[in-house]
Short mmCIF file of the C-alpha atoms (twelve columns), coordinates in Angstrom:
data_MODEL
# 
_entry.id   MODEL 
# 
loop_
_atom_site.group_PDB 
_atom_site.id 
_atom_site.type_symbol 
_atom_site.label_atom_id 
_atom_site.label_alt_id 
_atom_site.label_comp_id 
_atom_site.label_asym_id 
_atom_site.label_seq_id 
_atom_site.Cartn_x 
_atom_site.Cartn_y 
_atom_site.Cartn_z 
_atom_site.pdbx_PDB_model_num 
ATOM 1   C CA . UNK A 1   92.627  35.777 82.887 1 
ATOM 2   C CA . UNK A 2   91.517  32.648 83.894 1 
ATOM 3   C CA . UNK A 3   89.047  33.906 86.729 1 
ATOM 4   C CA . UNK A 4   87.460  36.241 84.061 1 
ATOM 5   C CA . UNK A 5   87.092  33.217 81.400 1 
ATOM 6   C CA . UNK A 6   84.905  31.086 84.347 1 
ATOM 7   C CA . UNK A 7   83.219  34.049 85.343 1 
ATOM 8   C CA . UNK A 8   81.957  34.796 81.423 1 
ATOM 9   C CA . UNK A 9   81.031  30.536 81.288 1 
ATOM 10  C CA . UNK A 10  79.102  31.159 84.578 1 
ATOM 11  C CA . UNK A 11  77.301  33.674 83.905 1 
ATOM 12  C CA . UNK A 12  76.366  33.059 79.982 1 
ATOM 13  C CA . UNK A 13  74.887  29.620 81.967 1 
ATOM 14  C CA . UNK A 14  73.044  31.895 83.828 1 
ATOM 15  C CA . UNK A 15  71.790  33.498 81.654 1 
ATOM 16  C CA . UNK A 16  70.846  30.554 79.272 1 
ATOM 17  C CA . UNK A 17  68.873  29.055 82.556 1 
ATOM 18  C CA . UNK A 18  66.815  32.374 83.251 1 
ATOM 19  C CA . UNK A 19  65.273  31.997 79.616 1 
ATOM 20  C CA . UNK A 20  64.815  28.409 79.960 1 
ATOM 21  C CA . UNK A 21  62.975  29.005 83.308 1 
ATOM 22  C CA . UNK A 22  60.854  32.350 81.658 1 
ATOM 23  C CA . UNK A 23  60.359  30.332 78.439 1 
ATOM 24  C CA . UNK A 24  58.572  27.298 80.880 1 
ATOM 25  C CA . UNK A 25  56.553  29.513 82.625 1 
ATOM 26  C CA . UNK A 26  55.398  31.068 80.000 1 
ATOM 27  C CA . UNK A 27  54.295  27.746 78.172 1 
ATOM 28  C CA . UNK A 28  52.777  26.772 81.826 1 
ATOM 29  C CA . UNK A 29  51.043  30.580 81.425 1 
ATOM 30  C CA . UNK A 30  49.516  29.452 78.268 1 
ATOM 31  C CA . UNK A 31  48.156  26.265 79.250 1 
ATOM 32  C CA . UNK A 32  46.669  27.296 82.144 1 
ATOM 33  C CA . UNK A 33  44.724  30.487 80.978 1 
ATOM 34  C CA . UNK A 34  43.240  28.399 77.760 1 
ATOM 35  C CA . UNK A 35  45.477  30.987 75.302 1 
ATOM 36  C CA . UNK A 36  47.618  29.075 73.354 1 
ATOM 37  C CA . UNK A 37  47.552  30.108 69.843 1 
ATOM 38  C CA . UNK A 38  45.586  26.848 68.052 1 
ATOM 39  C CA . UNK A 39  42.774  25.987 66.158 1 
ATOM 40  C CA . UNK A 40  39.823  24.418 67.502 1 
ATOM 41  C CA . UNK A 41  35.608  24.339 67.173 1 
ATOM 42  C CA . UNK A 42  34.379  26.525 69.736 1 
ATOM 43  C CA . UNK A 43  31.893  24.560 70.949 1 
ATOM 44  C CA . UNK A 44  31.043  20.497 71.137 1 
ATOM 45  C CA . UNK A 45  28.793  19.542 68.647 1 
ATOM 46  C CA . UNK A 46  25.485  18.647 70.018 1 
ATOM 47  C CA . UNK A 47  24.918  15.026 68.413 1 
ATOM 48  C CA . UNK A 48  21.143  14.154 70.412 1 
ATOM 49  C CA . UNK A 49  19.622  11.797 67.411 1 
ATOM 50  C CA . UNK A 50  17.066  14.055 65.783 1 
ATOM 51  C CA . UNK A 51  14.198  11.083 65.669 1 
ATOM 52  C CA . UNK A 52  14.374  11.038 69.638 1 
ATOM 53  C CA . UNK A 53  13.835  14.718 69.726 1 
ATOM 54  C CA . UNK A 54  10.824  14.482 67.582 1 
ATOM 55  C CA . UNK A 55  9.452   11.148 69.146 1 
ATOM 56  C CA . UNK A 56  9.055   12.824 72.369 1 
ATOM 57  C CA . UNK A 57  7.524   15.998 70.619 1 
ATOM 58  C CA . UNK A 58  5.088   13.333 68.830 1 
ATOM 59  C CA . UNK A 59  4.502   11.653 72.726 1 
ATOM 60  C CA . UNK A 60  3.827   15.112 74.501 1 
ATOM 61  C CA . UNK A 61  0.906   16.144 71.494 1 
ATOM 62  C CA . UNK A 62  -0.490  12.450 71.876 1 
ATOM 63  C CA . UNK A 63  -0.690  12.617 75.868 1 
ATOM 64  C CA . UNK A 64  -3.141  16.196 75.049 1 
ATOM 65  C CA . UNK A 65  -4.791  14.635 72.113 1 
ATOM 66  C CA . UNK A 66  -5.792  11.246 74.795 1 
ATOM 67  C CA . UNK A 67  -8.185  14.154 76.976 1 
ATOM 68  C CA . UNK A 68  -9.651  16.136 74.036 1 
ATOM 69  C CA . UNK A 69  -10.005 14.655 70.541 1 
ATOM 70  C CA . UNK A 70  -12.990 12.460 70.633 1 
ATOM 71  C CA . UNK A 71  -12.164 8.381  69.217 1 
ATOM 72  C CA . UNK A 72  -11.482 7.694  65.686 1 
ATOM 73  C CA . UNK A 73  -11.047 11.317 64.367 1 
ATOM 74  C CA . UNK A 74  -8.800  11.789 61.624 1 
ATOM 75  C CA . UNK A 75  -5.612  13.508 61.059 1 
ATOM 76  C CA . UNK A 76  -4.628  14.667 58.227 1 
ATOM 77  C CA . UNK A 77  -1.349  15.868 57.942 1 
ATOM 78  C CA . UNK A 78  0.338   18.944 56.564 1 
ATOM 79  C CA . UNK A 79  3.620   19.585 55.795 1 
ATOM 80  C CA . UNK A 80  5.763   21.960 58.459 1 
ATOM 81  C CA . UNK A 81  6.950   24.568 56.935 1 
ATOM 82  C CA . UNK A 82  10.030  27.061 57.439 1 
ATOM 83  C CA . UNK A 83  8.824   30.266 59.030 1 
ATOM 84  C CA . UNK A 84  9.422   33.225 56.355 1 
ATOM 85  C CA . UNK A 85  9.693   31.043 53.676 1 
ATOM 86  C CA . UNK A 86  7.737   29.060 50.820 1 
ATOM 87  C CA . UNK A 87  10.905  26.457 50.472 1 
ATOM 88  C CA . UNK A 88  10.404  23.287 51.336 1 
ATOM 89  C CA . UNK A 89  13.276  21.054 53.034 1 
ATOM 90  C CA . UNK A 90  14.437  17.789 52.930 1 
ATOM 91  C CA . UNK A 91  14.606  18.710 56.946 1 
ATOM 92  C CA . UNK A 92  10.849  19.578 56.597 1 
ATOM 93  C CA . UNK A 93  10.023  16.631 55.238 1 
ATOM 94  C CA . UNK A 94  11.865  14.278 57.811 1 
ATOM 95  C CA . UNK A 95  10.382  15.930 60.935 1 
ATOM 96  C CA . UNK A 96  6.619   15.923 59.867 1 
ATOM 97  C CA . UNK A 97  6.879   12.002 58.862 1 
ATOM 98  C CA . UNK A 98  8.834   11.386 62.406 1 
ATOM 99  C CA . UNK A 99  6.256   13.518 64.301 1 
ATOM 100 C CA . UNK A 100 3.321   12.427 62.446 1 
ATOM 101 C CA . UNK A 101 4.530   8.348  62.386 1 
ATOM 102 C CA . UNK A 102 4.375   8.868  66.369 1 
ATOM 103 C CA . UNK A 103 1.122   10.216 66.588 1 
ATOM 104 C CA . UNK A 104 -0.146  7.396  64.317 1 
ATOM 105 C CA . UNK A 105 2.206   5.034  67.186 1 
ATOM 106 C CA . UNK A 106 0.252   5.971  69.797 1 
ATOM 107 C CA . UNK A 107 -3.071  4.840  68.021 1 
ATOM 108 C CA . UNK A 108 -4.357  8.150  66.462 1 
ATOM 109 C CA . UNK A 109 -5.219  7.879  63.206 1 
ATOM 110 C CA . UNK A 110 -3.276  9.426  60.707 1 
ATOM 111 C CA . UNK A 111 -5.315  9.687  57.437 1 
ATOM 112 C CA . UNK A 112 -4.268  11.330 53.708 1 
ATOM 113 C CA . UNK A 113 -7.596  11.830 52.991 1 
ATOM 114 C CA . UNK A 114 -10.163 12.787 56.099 1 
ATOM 115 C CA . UNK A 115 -13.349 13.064 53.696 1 
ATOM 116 C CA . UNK A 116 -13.259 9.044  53.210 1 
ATOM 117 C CA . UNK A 117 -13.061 8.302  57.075 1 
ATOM 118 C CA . UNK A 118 -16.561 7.791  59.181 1 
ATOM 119 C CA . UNK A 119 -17.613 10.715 61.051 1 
ATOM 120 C CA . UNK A 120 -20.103 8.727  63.293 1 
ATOM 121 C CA . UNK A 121 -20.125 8.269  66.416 1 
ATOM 122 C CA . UNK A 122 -18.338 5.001  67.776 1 
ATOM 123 C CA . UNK A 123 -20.757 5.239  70.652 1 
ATOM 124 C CA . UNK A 124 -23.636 6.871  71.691 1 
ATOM 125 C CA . UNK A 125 -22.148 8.143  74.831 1 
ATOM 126 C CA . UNK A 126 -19.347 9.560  72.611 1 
ATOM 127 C CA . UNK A 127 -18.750 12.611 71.001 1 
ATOM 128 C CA . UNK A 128 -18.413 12.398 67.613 1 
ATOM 129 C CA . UNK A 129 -14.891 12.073 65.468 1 
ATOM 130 C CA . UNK A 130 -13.417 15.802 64.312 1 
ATOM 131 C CA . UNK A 131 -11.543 16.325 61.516 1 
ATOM 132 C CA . UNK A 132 -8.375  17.596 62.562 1 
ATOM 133 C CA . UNK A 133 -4.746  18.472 60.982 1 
ATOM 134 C CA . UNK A 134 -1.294  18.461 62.671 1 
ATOM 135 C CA . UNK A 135 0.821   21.017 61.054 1 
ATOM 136 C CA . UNK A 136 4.172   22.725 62.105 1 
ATOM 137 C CA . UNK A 137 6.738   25.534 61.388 1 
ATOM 138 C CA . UNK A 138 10.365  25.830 62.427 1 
ATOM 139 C CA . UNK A 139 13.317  28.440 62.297 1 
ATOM 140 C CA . UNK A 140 16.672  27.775 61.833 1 
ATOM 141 C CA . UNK A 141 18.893  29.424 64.552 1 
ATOM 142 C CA . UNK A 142 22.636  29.687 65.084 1 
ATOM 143 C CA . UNK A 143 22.932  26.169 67.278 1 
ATOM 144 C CA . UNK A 144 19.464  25.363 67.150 1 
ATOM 145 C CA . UNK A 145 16.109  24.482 64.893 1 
ATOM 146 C CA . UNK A 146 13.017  26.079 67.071 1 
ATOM 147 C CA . UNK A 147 9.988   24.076 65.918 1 
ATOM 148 C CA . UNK A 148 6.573   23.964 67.075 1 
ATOM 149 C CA . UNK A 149 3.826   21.556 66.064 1 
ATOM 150 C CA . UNK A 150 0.201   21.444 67.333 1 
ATOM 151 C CA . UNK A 151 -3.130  19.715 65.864 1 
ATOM 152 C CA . UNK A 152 -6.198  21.605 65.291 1 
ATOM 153 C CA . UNK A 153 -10.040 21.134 64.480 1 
ATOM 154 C CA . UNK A 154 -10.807 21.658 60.558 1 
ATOM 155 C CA . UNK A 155 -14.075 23.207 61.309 1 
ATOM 156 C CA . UNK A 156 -12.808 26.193 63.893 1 
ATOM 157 C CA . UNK A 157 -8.872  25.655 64.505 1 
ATOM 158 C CA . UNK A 158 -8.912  25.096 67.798 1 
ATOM 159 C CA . UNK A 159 -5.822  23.510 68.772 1 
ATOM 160 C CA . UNK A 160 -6.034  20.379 70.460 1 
ATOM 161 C CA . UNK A 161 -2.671  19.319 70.802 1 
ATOM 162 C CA . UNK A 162 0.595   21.275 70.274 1 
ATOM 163 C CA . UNK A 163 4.417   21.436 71.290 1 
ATOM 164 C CA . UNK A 164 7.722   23.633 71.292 1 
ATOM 165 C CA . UNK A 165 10.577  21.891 70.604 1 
ATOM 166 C CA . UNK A 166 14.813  22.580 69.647 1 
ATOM 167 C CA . UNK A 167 16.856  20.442 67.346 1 
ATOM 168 C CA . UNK A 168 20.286  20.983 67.618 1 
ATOM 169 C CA . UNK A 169 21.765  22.614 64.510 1 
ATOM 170 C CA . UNK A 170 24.670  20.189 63.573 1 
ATOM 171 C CA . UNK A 171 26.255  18.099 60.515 1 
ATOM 172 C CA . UNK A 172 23.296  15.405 60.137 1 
ATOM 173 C CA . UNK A 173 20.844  18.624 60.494 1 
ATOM 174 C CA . UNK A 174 22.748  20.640 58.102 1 
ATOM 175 C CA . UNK A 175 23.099  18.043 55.410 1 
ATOM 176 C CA . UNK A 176 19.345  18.007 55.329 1 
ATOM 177 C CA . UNK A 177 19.170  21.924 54.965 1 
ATOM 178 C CA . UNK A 178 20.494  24.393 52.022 1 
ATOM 179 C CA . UNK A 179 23.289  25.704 54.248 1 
ATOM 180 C CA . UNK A 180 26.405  25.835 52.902 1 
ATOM 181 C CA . UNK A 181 28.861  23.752 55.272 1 
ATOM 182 C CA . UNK A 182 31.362  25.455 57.622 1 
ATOM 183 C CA . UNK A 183 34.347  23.648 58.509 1 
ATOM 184 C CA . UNK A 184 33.506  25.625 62.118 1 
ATOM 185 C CA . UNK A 185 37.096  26.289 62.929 1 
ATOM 186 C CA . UNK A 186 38.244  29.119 64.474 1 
ATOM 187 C CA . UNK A 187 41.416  31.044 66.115 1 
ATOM 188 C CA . UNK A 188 41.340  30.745 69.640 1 
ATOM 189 C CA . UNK A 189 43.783  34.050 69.820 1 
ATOM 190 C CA . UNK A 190 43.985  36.872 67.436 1 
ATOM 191 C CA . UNK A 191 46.231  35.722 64.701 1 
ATOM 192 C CA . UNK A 192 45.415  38.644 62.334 1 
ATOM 193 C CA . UNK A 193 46.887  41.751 64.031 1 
ATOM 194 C CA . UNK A 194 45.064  44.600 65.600 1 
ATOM 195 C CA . UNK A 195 41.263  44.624 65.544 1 
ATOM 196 C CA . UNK A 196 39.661  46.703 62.918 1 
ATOM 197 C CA . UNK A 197 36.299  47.621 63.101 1 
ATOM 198 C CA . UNK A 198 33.991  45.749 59.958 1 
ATOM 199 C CA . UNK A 199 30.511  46.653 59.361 1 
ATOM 200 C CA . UNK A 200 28.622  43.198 60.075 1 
ATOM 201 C CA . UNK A 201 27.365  41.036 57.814 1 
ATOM 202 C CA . UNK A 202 25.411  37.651 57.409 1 
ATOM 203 C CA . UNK A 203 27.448  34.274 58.526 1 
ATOM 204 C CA . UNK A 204 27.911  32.153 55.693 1 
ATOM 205 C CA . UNK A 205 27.025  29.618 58.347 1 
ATOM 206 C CA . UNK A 206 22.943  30.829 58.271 1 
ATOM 207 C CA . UNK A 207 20.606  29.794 55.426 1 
ATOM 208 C CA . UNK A 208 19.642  32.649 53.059 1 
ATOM 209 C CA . UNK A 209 16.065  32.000 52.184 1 
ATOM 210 C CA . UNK A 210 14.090  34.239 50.680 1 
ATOM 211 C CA . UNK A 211 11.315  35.498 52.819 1 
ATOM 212 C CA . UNK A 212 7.300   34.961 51.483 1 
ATOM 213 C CA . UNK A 213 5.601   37.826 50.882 1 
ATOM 214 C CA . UNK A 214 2.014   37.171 50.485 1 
ATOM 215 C CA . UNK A 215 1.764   35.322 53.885 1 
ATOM 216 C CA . UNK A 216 2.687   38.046 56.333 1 
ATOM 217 C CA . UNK A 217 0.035   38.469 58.773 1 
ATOM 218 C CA . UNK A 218 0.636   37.866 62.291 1 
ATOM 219 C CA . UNK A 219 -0.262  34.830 64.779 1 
ATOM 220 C CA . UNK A 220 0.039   31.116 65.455 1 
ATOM 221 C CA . UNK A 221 -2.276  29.571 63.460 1 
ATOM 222 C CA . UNK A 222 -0.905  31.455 60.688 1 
ATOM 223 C CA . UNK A 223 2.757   30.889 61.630 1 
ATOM 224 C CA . UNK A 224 1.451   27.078 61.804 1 
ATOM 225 C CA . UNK A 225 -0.286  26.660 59.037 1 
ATOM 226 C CA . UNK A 226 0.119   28.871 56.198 1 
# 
């Protein structure tokens, strides 16, 4: 009786160490394939200061306005607008005075009013000053803003100057657009049972603008400026 009371203890320890062991490696299991059932942003935000972005967009248009805009033209300067869309942002707003403020930087000048500045030569061997206007559009992707920017002659729109850019789509950017926040966490397992199929439908995380209708015809200059 007493053989078969040490064997039970024995092997109920047994036992009680084989789940302790499976229960470890399956923890280890977890860990090491990334599974463990948590919350957590799926990506790190991308925090790049917006003002550098657009600094260096505002640098790259100078450097190709230096060879081809002739000295002392004027540059007026319209407001970049979002592609689609007559609505005006606070975003808009922000990136055409940081783009434009490092044109003017670089000793360009940036005018309100182009029909009050000299259109004479400085020199005889120069050409003389064009009227020109730097004007931009943008579209607001999942991570990213896509925004181009380029200057142009007033008299034929050739484009003197012009750049393609990405902002990174993030809280600072967001505050400054009409997108309703996401708190941008999400199951890293499925928590909600079996998959069903949905039909698909728009992320509350993208901006619901309502397209313009009267400026639909194709191109960049009408992308740009219109």
């Amino acid at each position: 009786m007493k053989g078969r009371t040490i064997s039970l203890i024995l092997a109920l320890a047994a036992l009680l160490a084989l789940g302790a062991c499976s229960a470890g490696y399956k923890e280890r299991t977890l860990d090491y394939l990334g599974k463990r059932p948590t919350t957590g942003p799926f990506f790190k935000e991308d925090n790049t200061p917006m003002v550098e972005l657009n600094y260096n967009a505002g640098d790259q248009i100078s450097n190709q306005l230096e060879e081809r805009l002739p000295p002392g033209s004027p540059i007026t300067v319209s407001m970049f607008r979002l592609r689609g869309s007559t609505l005006q942002t606070d975003f808009a707003k922000v990136l055409t005075e940081q783009v434009a403020s490092r044109i003017a930087q670089k000793g360009f000048a940036i005018v309100a009013d182009s029909s009050r500045f000299p259109l004479a030569a400085l020199d005889e061997d120069l050409a003389p000053p064009e009227k020109c206007v730097l004007a931009g559009a943008y579209s607001v992707g999942k991570e990213q803003i896509f925004v181009t920017a380029a200057v142009s002659t007033v008299a034929d729109g050739e484009i003197l100057g012009s750049w393609d850019w990405t902002v990174p789509l993030n809280s600072k950017t967001k505050a400054l657009l009409p997108i309703k926040e996401d708190p941008d966490i999400y199951p890293m397992v499925n928590t909600s049972g079996p998959y069903e199929k949905r039909t698909p439908t728009q992320s509350s995380a993208q901006p619901q603008y309502v397209p313009d209708q009267f400026n639909n015809q194709p191109g960049f200059e009408q992308d740009i400026m219109n």
